[in-house]
mmCIF file with all atom_site columns, C-alpha atoms in Angstrom:
data_model
loop_
_atom_site.group_PDB
_atom_site.id
_atom_site.type_symbol
_atom_site.label_atom_id
_atom_site.label_alt_id
_atom_site.label_comp_id
_atom_site.label_asym_id
_atom_site.label_entity_id
_atom_site.label_seq_id
_atom_site.pdbx_PDB_ins_code
_atom_site.Cartn_x
_atom_site.Cartn_y
_atom_site.Cartn_z
_atom_site.occupancy
_atom_site.B_iso_or_equiv
_atom_site.pdbx_formal_charge
_atom_site.auth_seq_id
_atom_site.auth_comp_id
_atom_site.auth_asym_id
_atom_site.auth_atom_id
_atom_site.pdbx_PDB_model_num
ATOM 1   C CA . MET H 1 1   ? 35.191 226.503 -61.966 1.00 0.00 ? 292 MET H CA 1
ATOM 2   C CA . SER H 1 2   ? 37.231 223.872 -60.085 1.00 0.00 ? 293 SER H CA 1
ATOM 3   C CA . GLU H 1 3   ? 37.318 224.426 -56.462 1.00 0.00 ? 294 GLU H CA 1
ATOM 4   C CA . LEU H 1 4   ? 40.022 227.028 -55.249 1.00 0.00 ? 295 LEU H CA 1
ATOM 5   C CA . SER H 1 5   ? 42.146 225.150 -52.751 1.00 0.00 ? 296 SER H CA 1
ATOM 6   C CA . PRO H 1 6   ? 45.120 226.572 -50.984 1.00 0.00 ? 297 PRO H CA 1
ATOM 7   C CA . SER H 1 7   ? 48.580 224.978 -51.057 1.00 0.00 ? 298 SER H CA 1
ATOM 8   C CA . SER H 1 8   ? 50.181 223.921 -47.731 1.00 0.00 ? 299 SER H CA 1
ATOM 9   C CA . GLY H 1 9   ? 51.658 226.835 -45.798 1.00 0.00 ? 300 GLY H CA 1
ATOM 10  C CA . GLN H 1 10  ? 50.802 230.412 -45.689 1.00 0.00 ? 301 GLN H CA 1
ATOM 11  C CA . GLN H 1 11  ? 52.828 233.024 -47.629 1.00 0.00 ? 302 GLN H CA 1
ATOM 12  C CA . ASP H 1 12  ? 53.212 236.904 -47.433 1.00 0.00 ? 303 ASP H CA 1
ATOM 13  C CA . PHE H 1 13  ? 50.788 238.145 -50.383 1.00 0.00 ? 304 PHE H CA 1
ATOM 14  C CA . PRO H 1 14  ? 50.966 241.464 -52.139 1.00 0.00 ? 305 PRO H CA 1
ATOM 15  C CA . LEU H 1 15  ? 48.331 243.794 -52.451 1.00 0.00 ? 306 LEU H CA 1
ATOM 16  C CA . ILE H 1 16  ? 45.738 242.095 -54.871 1.00 0.00 ? 307 ILE H CA 1
ATOM 17  C CA . ILE H 1 17  ? 44.070 244.287 -57.306 1.00 0.00 ? 308 ILE H CA 1
ATOM 18  C CA . PHE H 1 18  ? 40.901 242.811 -59.119 1.00 0.00 ? 309 PHE H CA 1
ATOM 19  C CA . THR H 1 19  ? 39.809 244.699 -62.184 1.00 0.00 ? 310 THR H CA 1
ATOM 20  C CA . VAL H 1 20  ? 35.975 244.435 -62.860 1.00 0.00 ? 311 VAL H CA 1
ATOM 21  C CA . GLY H 1 21  ? 34.503 245.525 -66.306 1.00 0.00 ? 312 GLY H CA 1
ATOM 22  C CA . THR H 1 22  ? 33.237 243.957 -69.635 1.00 0.00 ? 313 THR H CA 1
ATOM 23  C CA . ALA H 1 23  ? 35.306 242.759 -72.459 1.00 0.00 ? 314 ALA H CA 1
ATOM 24  C CA . ALA H 1 24  ? 36.881 245.555 -74.316 1.00 0.00 ? 315 ALA H CA 1
ATOM 25  C CA . SER H 1 25  ? 36.434 247.988 -71.193 1.00 0.00 ? 316 SER H CA 1
ATOM 26  C CA . GLY H 1 26  ? 40.177 248.736 -70.989 1.00 0.00 ? 317 GLY H CA 1
ATOM 27  C CA . LYS H 1 27  ? 41.224 246.459 -68.173 1.00 0.00 ? 318 LYS H CA 1
ATOM 28  C CA . SER H 1 28  ? 44.326 245.247 -69.693 1.00 0.00 ? 319 SER H CA 1
ATOM 29  C CA . SER H 1 29  ? 45.549 248.770 -71.016 1.00 0.00 ? 320 SER H CA 1
ATOM 30  C CA . TRP H 1 30  ? 44.934 250.039 -67.408 1.00 0.00 ? 321 TRP H CA 1
ATOM 31  C CA . ALA H 1 31  ? 46.745 247.272 -66.068 1.00 0.00 ? 322 ALA H CA 1
ATOM 32  C CA . GLU H 1 32  ? 49.883 247.947 -68.153 1.00 0.00 ? 323 GLU H CA 1
ATOM 33  C CA . ALA H 1 33  ? 49.470 251.401 -67.576 1.00 0.00 ? 324 ALA H CA 1
ATOM 34  C CA . MET H 1 34  ? 49.901 250.796 -63.685 1.00 0.00 ? 325 MET H CA 1
ATOM 35  C CA . ARG H 1 35  ? 53.180 248.999 -64.297 1.00 0.00 ? 326 ARG H CA 1
ATOM 36  C CA . SER H 1 36  ? 54.303 251.745 -66.494 1.00 0.00 ? 327 SER H CA 1
ATOM 37  C CA . ARG H 1 37  ? 53.497 254.496 -64.072 1.00 0.00 ? 328 ARG H CA 1
ATOM 38  C CA . HIS H 1 38  ? 55.018 252.726 -61.090 1.00 0.00 ? 329 HIS H CA 1
ATOM 39  C CA . PRO H 1 39  ? 58.351 251.465 -62.504 1.00 0.00 ? 330 PRO H CA 1
ATOM 40  C CA . SER H 1 40  ? 59.625 250.992 -58.813 1.00 0.00 ? 331 SER H CA 1
ATOM 41  C CA . LEU H 1 41  ? 56.935 248.597 -57.915 1.00 0.00 ? 332 LEU H CA 1
ATOM 42  C CA . ARG H 1 42  ? 57.059 245.163 -58.972 1.00 0.00 ? 333 ARG H CA 1
ATOM 43  C CA . ILE H 1 43  ? 53.398 244.885 -60.477 1.00 0.00 ? 334 ILE H CA 1
ATOM 44  C CA . GLY H 1 44  ? 52.329 241.418 -61.688 1.00 0.00 ? 335 GLY H CA 1
ATOM 45  C CA . ILE H 1 45  ? 49.457 241.144 -64.091 1.00 0.00 ? 336 ILE H CA 1
ATOM 46  C CA . LEU H 1 46  ? 47.697 237.988 -64.732 1.00 0.00 ? 337 LEU H CA 1
ATOM 47  C CA . GLU H 1 47  ? 44.842 237.225 -66.941 1.00 0.00 ? 338 GLU H CA 1
ATOM 48  C CA . ARG H 1 48  ? 42.720 234.023 -68.050 1.00 0.00 ? 339 ARG H CA 1
ATOM 49  C CA . ASP H 1 49  ? 42.767 234.974 -71.390 1.00 0.00 ? 340 ASP H CA 1
ATOM 50  C CA . MET H 1 50  ? 46.555 234.917 -71.276 1.00 0.00 ? 341 MET H CA 1
ATOM 51  C CA . ILE H 1 51  ? 46.638 231.426 -70.244 1.00 0.00 ? 342 ILE H CA 1
ATOM 52  C CA . ARG H 1 52  ? 43.575 230.431 -72.820 1.00 0.00 ? 343 ARG H CA 1
ATOM 53  C CA . VAL H 1 53  ? 45.975 231.766 -75.717 1.00 0.00 ? 344 VAL H CA 1
ATOM 54  C CA . GLU H 1 54  ? 48.875 229.908 -74.287 1.00 0.00 ? 345 GLU H CA 1
ATOM 55  C CA . LEU H 1 55  ? 46.990 226.687 -73.905 1.00 0.00 ? 346 LEU H CA 1
ATOM 56  C CA . PHE H 1 56  ? 45.292 226.986 -77.274 1.00 0.00 ? 347 PHE H CA 1
ATOM 57  C CA . GLU H 1 57  ? 48.274 227.864 -79.173 1.00 0.00 ? 348 GLU H CA 1
ATOM 58  C CA . ALA H 1 58  ? 50.285 225.074 -77.823 1.00 0.00 ? 349 ALA H CA 1
ATOM 59  C CA . GLU H 1 59  ? 47.649 222.313 -78.402 1.00 0.00 ? 350 GLU H CA 1
ATOM 60  C CA . ALA H 1 60  ? 46.075 223.571 -81.621 1.00 0.00 ? 351 ALA H CA 1
ATOM 61  C CA . ASP H 1 61  ? 49.400 224.706 -83.031 1.00 0.00 ? 352 ASP H CA 1
ATOM 62  C CA . LYS H 1 62  ? 47.456 227.892 -84.672 1.00 0.00 ? 353 LYS H CA 1
ATOM 63  C CA . PRO H 1 63  ? 46.670 231.237 -83.543 1.00 0.00 ? 354 PRO H CA 1
ATOM 64  C CA . PHE H 1 64  ? 44.062 231.668 -80.794 1.00 0.00 ? 355 PHE H CA 1
ATOM 65  C CA . SER H 1 65  ? 40.512 232.270 -81.828 1.00 0.00 ? 356 SER H CA 1
ATOM 66  C CA . TRP H 1 66  ? 37.322 232.474 -79.604 1.00 0.00 ? 357 TRP H CA 1
ATOM 67  C CA . THR H 1 67  ? 35.418 230.553 -82.270 1.00 0.00 ? 358 THR H CA 1
ATOM 68  C CA . ASP H 1 68  ? 37.716 227.666 -81.961 1.00 0.00 ? 359 ASP H CA 1
ATOM 69  C CA . TRP H 1 69  ? 38.308 227.946 -78.085 1.00 0.00 ? 360 TRP H CA 1
ATOM 70  C CA . ASN H 1 70  ? 37.232 224.621 -76.513 1.00 0.00 ? 361 ASN H CA 1
ATOM 71  C CA . PRO H 1 71  ? 35.439 225.414 -73.055 1.00 0.00 ? 362 PRO H CA 1
ATOM 72  C CA . ALA H 1 72  ? 36.353 221.695 -71.969 1.00 0.00 ? 363 ALA H CA 1
ATOM 73  C CA . LEU H 1 73  ? 39.833 223.334 -71.039 1.00 0.00 ? 364 LEU H CA 1
ATOM 74  C CA . GLU H 1 74  ? 38.432 225.722 -68.751 1.00 0.00 ? 365 GLU H CA 1
ATOM 75  C CA . ASN H 1 75  ? 39.476 223.481 -65.674 1.00 0.00 ? 366 ASN H CA 1
ATOM 76  C CA . LYS H 1 76  ? 42.953 223.367 -66.911 1.00 0.00 ? 367 LYS H CA 1
ATOM 77  C CA . VAL H 1 77  ? 42.640 227.218 -67.239 1.00 0.00 ? 368 VAL H CA 1
ATOM 78  C CA . GLN H 1 78  ? 41.582 227.482 -63.799 1.00 0.00 ? 369 GLN H CA 1
ATOM 79  C CA . TRP H 1 79  ? 44.322 225.090 -62.328 1.00 0.00 ? 370 TRP H CA 1
ATOM 80  C CA . LEU H 1 80  ? 46.850 227.089 -64.049 1.00 0.00 ? 371 LEU H CA 1
ATOM 81  C CA . TRP H 1 81  ? 45.679 230.341 -62.969 1.00 0.00 ? 372 TRP H CA 1
ATOM 82  C CA . GLU H 1 82  ? 45.921 229.207 -59.241 1.00 0.00 ? 373 GLU H CA 1
ATOM 83  C CA . GLN H 1 83  ? 49.468 228.199 -59.644 1.00 0.00 ? 374 GLN H CA 1
ATOM 84  C CA . ARG H 1 84  ? 50.492 231.342 -61.517 1.00 0.00 ? 375 ARG H CA 1
ATOM 85  C CA . VAL H 1 85  ? 48.537 233.493 -58.769 1.00 0.00 ? 376 VAL H CA 1
ATOM 86  C CA . GLN H 1 86  ? 50.660 231.934 -56.055 1.00 0.00 ? 377 GLN H CA 1
ATOM 87  C CA . GLU H 1 87  ? 53.935 232.026 -58.098 1.00 0.00 ? 378 GLU H CA 1
ATOM 88  C CA . LEU H 1 88  ? 53.257 235.713 -58.963 1.00 0.00 ? 379 LEU H CA 1
ATOM 89  C CA . ALA H 1 89  ? 52.458 236.344 -55.410 1.00 0.00 ? 380 ALA H CA 1
ATOM 90  C CA . ARG H 1 90  ? 56.048 235.561 -54.130 1.00 0.00 ? 381 ARG H CA 1
ATOM 91  C CA . LYS H 1 91  ? 57.560 237.913 -56.629 1.00 0.00 ? 382 LYS H CA 1
ATOM 92  C CA . CYS H 1 92  ? 55.259 241.135 -56.643 1.00 0.00 ? 383 CYS H CA 1
ATOM 93  C CA . ASP H 1 93  ? 54.441 244.044 -54.554 1.00 0.00 ? 384 ASP H CA 1
ATOM 94  C CA . ALA H 1 94  ? 51.128 244.135 -56.260 1.00 0.00 ? 385 ALA H CA 1
ATOM 95  C CA . LEU H 1 95  ? 49.009 241.418 -58.091 1.00 0.00 ? 386 LEU H CA 1
ATOM 96  C CA . ILE H 1 96  ? 46.560 242.835 -60.749 1.00 0.00 ? 387 ILE H CA 1
ATOM 97  C CA . LEU H 1 97  ? 44.038 239.991 -61.660 1.00 0.00 ? 388 LEU H CA 1
ATOM 98  C CA . GLY H 1 98  ? 42.841 241.750 -64.780 1.00 0.00 ? 389 GLY H CA 1
ATOM 99  C CA . ASP H 1 99  ? 39.823 239.452 -65.696 1.00 0.00 ? 390 ASP H CA 1
ATOM 100 C CA . THR H 1 100 ? 36.066 240.529 -65.933 1.00 0.00 ? 391 THR H CA 1
ATOM 101 C CA . HIS H 1 101 ? 35.105 239.338 -62.562 1.00 0.00 ? 392 HIS H CA 1
ATOM 102 C CA . LEU H 1 102 ? 31.472 239.973 -63.336 1.00 0.00 ? 393 LEU H CA 1
ATOM 103 C CA . ASP H 1 103 ? 30.055 237.400 -61.162 1.00 0.00 ? 394 ASP H CA 1
ATOM 104 C CA . VAL H 1 104 ? 29.936 238.777 -57.717 1.00 0.00 ? 395 VAL H CA 1
ATOM 105 C CA . GLY H 1 105 ? 29.694 235.138 -56.056 1.00 0.00 ? 396 GLY H CA 1
ATOM 106 C CA . GLU H 1 106 ? 32.836 234.042 -58.047 1.00 0.00 ? 397 GLU H CA 1
ATOM 107 C CA . LEU H 1 107 ? 34.665 237.068 -57.003 1.00 0.00 ? 398 LEU H CA 1
ATOM 108 C CA . ARG H 1 108 ? 33.896 236.399 -53.390 1.00 0.00 ? 399 ARG H CA 1
ATOM 109 C CA . LYS H 1 109 ? 35.106 232.815 -53.727 1.00 0.00 ? 400 LYS H CA 1
ATOM 110 C CA . LYS H 1 110 ? 38.538 234.309 -54.921 1.00 0.00 ? 401 LYS H CA 1
ATOM 111 C CA . VAL H 1 111 ? 38.806 236.367 -52.199 1.00 0.00 ? 402 VAL H CA 1
ATOM 112 C CA . ILE H 1 112 ? 38.229 233.705 -49.656 1.00 0.00 ? 403 ILE H CA 1
ATOM 113 C CA . TRP H 1 113 ? 40.662 231.477 -51.378 1.00 0.00 ? 404 TRP H CA 1
ATOM 114 C CA . LEU H 1 114 ? 43.233 234.235 -51.447 1.00 0.00 ? 405 LEU H CA 1
ATOM 115 C CA . ARG H 1 115 ? 42.495 234.955 -47.653 1.00 0.00 ? 406 ARG H CA 1
ATOM 116 C CA . GLU H 1 116 ? 43.411 231.382 -46.982 1.00 0.00 ? 407 GLU H CA 1
ATOM 117 C CA . LEU H 1 117 ? 46.761 231.561 -48.563 1.00 0.00 ? 408 LEU H CA 1
ATOM 118 C CA . GLY H 1 118 ? 47.371 234.603 -46.696 1.00 0.00 ? 409 GLY H CA 1
ATOM 119 C CA . ALA H 1 119 ? 46.326 237.525 -48.683 1.00 0.00 ? 410 ALA H CA 1
ATOM 120 C CA . LYS H 1 120 ? 45.096 240.480 -46.435 1.00 0.00 ? 411 LYS H CA 1
ATOM 121 C CA . GLU H 1 121 ? 44.975 243.723 -48.754 1.00 0.00 ? 412 GLU H CA 1
ATOM 122 C CA . PHE H 1 122 ? 42.409 244.006 -51.513 1.00 0.00 ? 413 PHE H CA 1
ATOM 123 C CA . THR H 1 123 ? 41.394 246.567 -53.817 1.00 0.00 ? 414 THR H CA 1
ATOM 124 C CA . LEU H 1 124 ? 39.422 246.873 -57.060 1.00 0.00 ? 415 LEU H CA 1
ATOM 125 C CA . HIS H 1 125 ? 39.537 249.037 -60.259 1.00 0.00 ? 416 HIS H CA 1
ATOM 126 C CA . TYR H 1 126 ? 35.822 249.326 -61.602 1.00 0.00 ? 417 TYR H CA 1
ATOM 127 C CA . PHE H 1 127 ? 35.484 249.651 -65.459 1.00 0.00 ? 418 PHE H CA 1
ATOM 128 C CA . PRO H 1 128 ? 31.785 251.294 -65.744 1.00 0.00 ? 419 PRO H CA 1
ATOM 129 C CA . ALA H 1 129 ? 29.633 249.589 -68.585 1.00 0.00 ? 420 ALA H CA 1
ATOM 130 C CA . LEU H 1 130 ? 30.211 251.526 -71.767 1.00 0.00 ? 421 LEU H CA 1
ATOM 131 C CA . PRO H 1 131 ? 27.669 251.666 -74.725 1.00 0.00 ? 422 PRO H CA 1
ATOM 132 C CA . LEU H 1 132 ? 27.531 248.609 -76.627 1.00 0.00 ? 423 LEU H CA 1
ATOM 133 C CA . THR H 1 133 ? 28.543 250.277 -79.913 1.00 0.00 ? 424 THR H CA 1
ATOM 134 C CA . ASP H 1 134 ? 31.835 251.586 -77.894 1.00 0.00 ? 425 ASP H CA 1
ATOM 135 C CA . LEU H 1 135 ? 32.638 248.365 -76.888 1.00 0.00 ? 426 LEU H CA 1
ATOM 136 C CA . LEU H 1 136 ? 32.066 246.800 -80.365 1.00 0.00 ? 427 LEU H CA 1
ATOM 137 C CA . ARG H 1 137 ? 34.406 249.285 -81.756 1.00 0.00 ? 428 ARG H CA 1
ATOM 138 C CA . ARG H 1 138 ? 36.981 248.829 -79.224 1.00 0.00 ? 429 ARG H CA 1
ATOM 139 C CA . ASP H 1 139 ? 36.453 245.031 -79.470 1.00 0.00 ? 430 ASP H CA 1
ATOM 140 C CA . GLN H 1 140 ? 37.076 244.902 -83.126 1.00 0.00 ? 431 GLN H CA 1
ATOM 141 C CA . SER H 1 141 ? 40.514 246.569 -82.715 1.00 0.00 ? 432 SER H CA 1
ATOM 142 C CA . ARG H 1 142 ? 41.863 243.746 -80.442 1.00 0.00 ? 433 ARG H CA 1
ATOM 143 C CA . ILE H 1 143 ? 43.919 240.926 -81.220 1.00 0.00 ? 434 ILE H CA 1
ATOM 144 C CA . HIS H 1 144 ? 41.364 238.527 -79.857 1.00 0.00 ? 435 HIS H CA 1
ATOM 145 C CA . PRO H 1 145 ? 37.784 240.133 -80.328 1.00 0.00 ? 436 PRO H CA 1
ATOM 146 C CA . VAL H 1 146 ? 35.165 238.419 -78.263 1.00 0.00 ? 437 VAL H CA 1
ATOM 147 C CA . GLY H 1 147 ? 32.248 239.397 -80.365 1.00 0.00 ? 438 GLY H CA 1
ATOM 148 C CA . GLY H 1 148 ? 28.878 241.304 -80.144 1.00 0.00 ? 439 GLY H CA 1
ATOM 149 C CA . GLU H 1 149 ? 27.142 238.553 -78.380 1.00 0.00 ? 440 GLU H CA 1
ATOM 150 C CA . ALA H 1 150 ? 29.833 238.007 -75.596 1.00 0.00 ? 441 ALA H CA 1
ATOM 151 C CA . LEU H 1 151 ? 29.439 241.588 -74.955 1.00 0.00 ? 442 LEU H CA 1
ATOM 152 C CA . ARG H 1 152 ? 25.945 242.021 -74.957 1.00 0.00 ? 443 ARG H CA 1
ATOM 153 C CA . GLU H 1 153 ? 26.212 239.168 -72.146 1.00 0.00 ? 444 GLU H CA 1
ATOM 154 C CA . HIS H 1 154 ? 28.971 241.096 -70.266 1.00 0.00 ? 445 HIS H CA 1
ATOM 155 C CA . LEU H 1 155 ? 26.219 244.197 -70.104 1.00 0.00 ? 446 LEU H CA 1
ATOM 156 C CA . LYS H 1 156 ? 23.715 242.221 -68.899 1.00 0.00 ? 447 LYS H CA 1
ATOM 157 C CA . LYS H 1 157 ? 25.673 240.679 -65.908 1.00 0.00 ? 448 LYS H CA 1
ATOM 158 C CA . ILE H 1 158 ? 27.694 243.711 -64.859 1.00 0.00 ? 449 ILE H CA 1
ATOM 159 C CA . ALA H 1 159 ? 26.382 244.983 -61.511 1.00 0.00 ? 450 ALA H CA 1
ATOM 160 C CA . PRO H 1 160 ? 26.953 248.328 -59.723 1.00 0.00 ? 451 PRO H CA 1
ATOM 161 C CA . GLU H 1 161 ? 30.469 248.695 -58.172 1.00 0.00 ? 452 GLU H CA 1
ATOM 162 C CA . GLU H 1 162 ? 29.279 248.494 -54.641 1.00 0.00 ? 453 GLU H CA 1
ATOM 163 C CA . HIS H 1 163 ? 28.421 244.870 -54.993 1.00 0.00 ? 454 HIS H CA 1
ATOM 164 C CA . TYR H 1 164 ? 31.986 244.196 -55.983 1.00 0.00 ? 455 TYR H CA 1
ATOM 165 C CA . TRP H 1 165 ? 33.227 246.015 -52.925 1.00 0.00 ? 456 TRP H CA 1
ATOM 166 C CA . ALA H 1 166 ? 31.002 244.041 -50.853 1.00 0.00 ? 457 ALA H CA 1
ATOM 167 C CA . ALA H 1 167 ? 32.487 241.011 -52.102 1.00 0.00 ? 458 ALA H CA 1
ATOM 168 C CA . ILE H 1 168 ? 35.939 241.780 -51.419 1.00 0.00 ? 459 ILE H CA 1
ATOM 169 C CA . GLU H 1 169 ? 35.229 243.415 -48.036 1.00 0.00 ? 460 GLU H CA 1
ATOM 170 C CA . GLY H 1 170 ? 33.204 240.472 -46.860 1.00 0.00 ? 461 GLY H CA 1
ATOM 171 C CA . ASP H 1 171 ? 30.093 242.078 -46.347 1.00 0.00 ? 462 ASP H CA 1
#
């Protein structure tokens, strides 16, 4: 991951909502449901996978697949993510950062970066680990399934919810 570095100047930031959960746990569906449930709020949703799909399809000129994804593009994904966070923050009342956020240390780095940009309010929505069989079933019905190996790795990485709260609260 590239270093998160704030751009010059502070700005007003919306409520930042982190999702925490494995792939296929319902994070994207929940984010879209929140936007639908609260039409009077300007809720932005940003997912790294959206950026990966855009990058891949623009460069490869074919539909995205995880087997064809080039991990060397992750630095570009990070840079674009940082740019989009700052763009969306100017337009939203709440910004849902809808990624897995399984790594507590990386989550803490994002919170620090966002605080340096002026963000003050953070919360998270935790998606408890589901049995692998349920995740596999859900994953198979997604447009871009990650597969069993990735799901098993996610299940190994997910920590108890309080660890993620400590990361965003600065404990």
